[in-house]
């Protein structure tokens, strides 16, 4: 089947693919750093690719909509979404569907330490990176007292037993 429109353009640029029969069902991983990759790009990619083992996205143009698309990916064990301020608490139900995850990096997103109790389906997590606080209007990240961070991490150990939790890159 011939591809058309935006999908045709996408697959040609992504992998030189001209026919939908050439689109792989599975890829080992996908990486994009400091790029213009956006929600539409991720939607087109994961509408056809059902299996990916790792996704690494840092400072792209994605939002909660991309997380919704990613939530349909099977066998995903490693997901990095660092430095995406447009990813918010609204993405938590979608992240919770990724039950194969062993590694999750949501540092410097709108999802912070106090939100993590909602990720109660991620029983395989071994490593988790998160920010203690949300970004302030001036672009800074307010600090949280270490004792308060520790208190929240102790609560999370019930949900994520055996998981190394890193809050602003400090291990707890």
mmCIF file of C-alpha atoms in Angstrom, residues 37-167:
data_model
loop_
_atom_site.group_PDB
_atom_site.id
_atom_site.type_symbol
_atom_site.label_atom_id
_atom_site.label_comp_id
_atom_site.label_asym_id
_atom_site.label_seq_id
_atom_site.Cartn_x
_atom_site.Cartn_y
_atom_site.Cartn_z
ATOM 1 C CA UNK A 37 10.204 16.332 17.128
ATOM 2 C CA UNK A 38 6.640 17.031 18.218
ATOM 3 C CA UNK A 39 3.390 15.281 19.114
ATOM 4 C CA UNK A 40 2.450 14.687 15.476
ATOM 5 C CA UNK A 41 5.838 13.109 14.723
ATOM 6 C CA UNK A 42 5.510 10.725 17.673
ATOM 7 C CA UNK A 43 1.881 9.913 16.742
ATOM 8 C CA UNK A 44 2.809 8.988 13.157
ATOM 9 C CA UNK A 45 5.789 6.901 14.297
ATOM 10 C CA UNK A 46 3.991 4.901 16.970
ATOM 11 C CA UNK A 47 0.783 4.522 15.007
ATOM 12 C CA UNK A 48 2.702 1.999 12.868
ATOM 13 C CA UNK A 49 5.539 0.874 15.150
ATOM 14 C CA UNK A 50 3.973 -1.187 17.939
ATOM 15 C CA UNK A 51 7.101 -2.378 19.739
ATOM 16 C CA UNK A 52 10.103 -0.361 20.928
ATOM 17 C CA UNK A 53 12.445 -1.266 23.751
ATOM 18 C CA UNK A 54 13.698 2.225 24.531
ATOM 19 C CA UNK A 55 12.687 5.805 23.803
ATOM 20 C CA UNK A 56 14.997 8.707 24.649
ATOM 21 C CA UNK A 57 13.575 12.203 24.183
ATOM 22 C CA UNK A 58 15.310 15.266 25.594
ATOM 23 C CA UNK A 59 14.253 18.871 24.976
ATOM 24 C CA UNK A 60 11.985 18.269 22.013
ATOM 25 C CA UNK A 61 8.588 19.833 21.319
ATOM 26 C CA UNK A 62 6.455 17.023 22.765
ATOM 27 C CA UNK A 63 3.623 17.324 25.274
ATOM 28 C CA UNK A 64 1.087 15.072 26.984
ATOM 29 C CA UNK A 65 -0.271 14.106 23.548
ATOM 30 C CA UNK A 66 3.017 12.401 22.655
ATOM 31 C CA UNK A 67 2.954 10.499 25.951
ATOM 32 C CA UNK A 68 -0.538 9.300 24.996
ATOM 33 C CA UNK A 69 0.897 7.922 21.721
ATOM 34 C CA UNK A 70 3.882 6.374 23.509
ATOM 35 C CA UNK A 71 1.551 4.637 25.990
ATOM 36 C CA UNK A 72 0.470 2.239 23.223
ATOM 37 C CA UNK A 73 4.025 0.960 22.673
ATOM 38 C CA UNK A 74 4.597 -2.624 23.809
ATOM 39 C CA UNK A 75 7.744 -4.037 25.472
ATOM 40 C CA UNK A 76 9.034 -0.564 26.353
ATOM 41 C CA UNK A 77 11.546 -0.961 29.186
ATOM 42 C CA UNK A 78 13.347 2.400 29.083
ATOM 43 C CA UNK A 79 11.710 5.819 28.686
ATOM 44 C CA UNK A 80 13.449 9.172 28.969
ATOM 45 C CA UNK A 81 11.313 12.313 28.702
ATOM 46 C CA UNK A 82 13.644 14.765 30.433
ATOM 47 C CA UNK A 83 13.319 18.525 30.011
ATOM 48 C CA UNK A 84 9.815 18.650 28.562
ATOM 49 C CA UNK A 85 7.830 21.311 30.446
ATOM 50 C CA UNK A 86 4.709 20.578 28.343
ATOM 51 C CA UNK A 87 4.481 17.086 29.848
ATOM 52 C CA UNK A 88 2.183 17.494 32.839
ATOM 53 C CA UNK A 89 0.244 15.491 35.396
ATOM 54 C CA UNK A 90 -2.292 14.788 32.607
ATOM 55 C CA UNK A 91 0.184 12.249 31.220
ATOM 56 C CA UNK A 92 0.214 10.116 34.395
ATOM 57 C CA UNK A 93 -2.583 7.727 33.284
ATOM 58 C CA UNK A 94 -0.692 7.153 30.019
ATOM 59 C CA UNK A 95 2.630 6.545 31.760
ATOM 60 C CA UNK A 96 0.848 4.106 34.069
ATOM 61 C CA UNK A 97 -0.011 1.930 31.043
ATOM 62 C CA UNK A 98 3.691 1.263 30.362
ATOM 63 C CA UNK A 99 3.888 -1.669 32.748
ATOM 64 C CA UNK A 100 7.110 -3.113 31.258
ATOM 65 C CA UNK A 101 9.105 0.001 32.197
ATOM 66 C CA UNK A 102 12.259 -0.608 34.199
ATOM 67 C CA UNK A 103 13.726 2.867 33.686
ATOM 68 C CA UNK A 104 11.801 6.167 33.680
ATOM 69 C CA UNK A 105 13.301 9.657 33.494
ATOM 70 C CA UNK A 106 10.756 12.459 33.844
ATOM 71 C CA UNK A 107 13.171 14.998 35.302
ATOM 72 C CA UNK A 108 12.325 18.636 34.530
ATOM 73 C CA UNK A 109 8.808 17.906 33.327
ATOM 74 C CA UNK A 110 5.534 19.020 34.887
ATOM 75 C CA UNK A 111 5.408 15.683 36.719
ATOM 76 C CA UNK A 112 7.129 15.997 40.090
ATOM 77 C CA UNK A 113 7.923 13.906 43.146
ATOM 78 C CA UNK A 114 4.543 14.405 44.839
ATOM 79 C CA UNK A 115 2.713 13.122 41.717
ATOM 80 C CA UNK A 116 4.453 9.749 41.554
ATOM 81 C CA UNK A 117 2.027 7.903 43.840
ATOM 82 C CA UNK A 118 -0.345 7.820 40.848
ATOM 83 C CA UNK A 119 2.084 5.581 38.919
ATOM 84 C CA UNK A 120 0.994 2.529 40.888
ATOM 85 C CA UNK A 121 1.046 0.126 37.898
ATOM 86 C CA UNK A 122 4.787 0.432 37.213
ATOM 87 C CA UNK A 123 5.802 -2.571 39.307
ATOM 88 C CA UNK A 124 8.942 -3.340 37.239
ATOM 89 C CA UNK A 125 10.649 0.030 37.747
ATOM 90 C CA UNK A 126 14.273 -0.249 38.837
ATOM 91 C CA UNK A 127 15.363 3.343 38.256
ATOM 92 C CA UNK A 128 13.342 6.575 38.369
ATOM 93 C CA UNK A 129 14.448 10.195 37.845
ATOM 94 C CA UNK A 130 12.183 13.082 38.839
ATOM 95 C CA UNK A 131 12.301 16.718 39.949
ATOM 96 C CA UNK A 132 11.277 17.737 43.442
ATOM 97 C CA UNK A 133 9.426 20.860 42.293
ATOM 98 C CA UNK A 134 7.872 22.432 39.215
ATOM 99 C CA UNK A 135 9.522 25.241 37.309
ATOM 100 C CA UNK A 136 8.693 28.704 38.644
ATOM 101 C CA UNK A 137 7.509 31.520 36.378
ATOM 102 C CA UNK A 138 11.016 33.018 36.366
ATOM 103 C CA UNK A 139 12.402 29.750 34.963
ATOM 104 C CA UNK A 140 14.057 28.618 38.193
ATOM 105 C CA UNK A 141 13.344 25.424 40.087
ATOM 106 C CA UNK A 142 12.641 26.043 43.785
ATOM 107 C CA UNK A 143 14.465 23.711 46.137
ATOM 108 C CA UNK A 144 12.685 21.356 48.493
ATOM 109 C CA UNK A 145 14.047 20.513 51.929
ATOM 110 C CA UNK A 146 15.968 17.221 51.972
ATOM 111 C CA UNK A 147 13.886 15.904 54.892
ATOM 112 C CA UNK A 148 10.664 16.487 52.965
ATOM 113 C CA UNK A 149 12.117 14.774 49.878
ATOM 114 C CA UNK A 150 13.186 11.806 51.998
ATOM 115 C CA UNK A 151 9.725 11.586 53.553
ATOM 116 C CA UNK A 152 8.079 11.438 50.111
ATOM 117 C CA UNK A 153 10.606 8.891 48.817
ATOM 118 C CA UNK A 154 9.954 6.619 51.806
ATOM 119 C CA UNK A 155 6.229 6.709 50.961
ATOM 120 C CA UNK A 156 7.056 5.791 47.346
ATOM 121 C CA UNK A 157 9.127 2.756 48.362
ATOM 122 C CA UNK A 158 5.842 0.936 48.988
ATOM 123 C CA UNK A 159 4.763 1.556 45.374
ATOM 124 C CA UNK A 160 8.228 1.038 43.847
ATOM 125 C CA UNK A 161 9.994 -1.628 45.937
ATOM 126 C CA UNK A 162 13.588 -2.152 44.858
ATOM 127 C CA UNK A 163 13.559 0.975 42.686
ATOM 128 C CA UNK A 164 16.382 3.515 42.909
ATOM 129 C CA UNK A 165 14.695 6.916 43.068
ATOM 130 C CA UNK A 166 16.718 9.953 42.011
ATOM 131 C CA UNK A 167 15.318 13.358 42.918
#
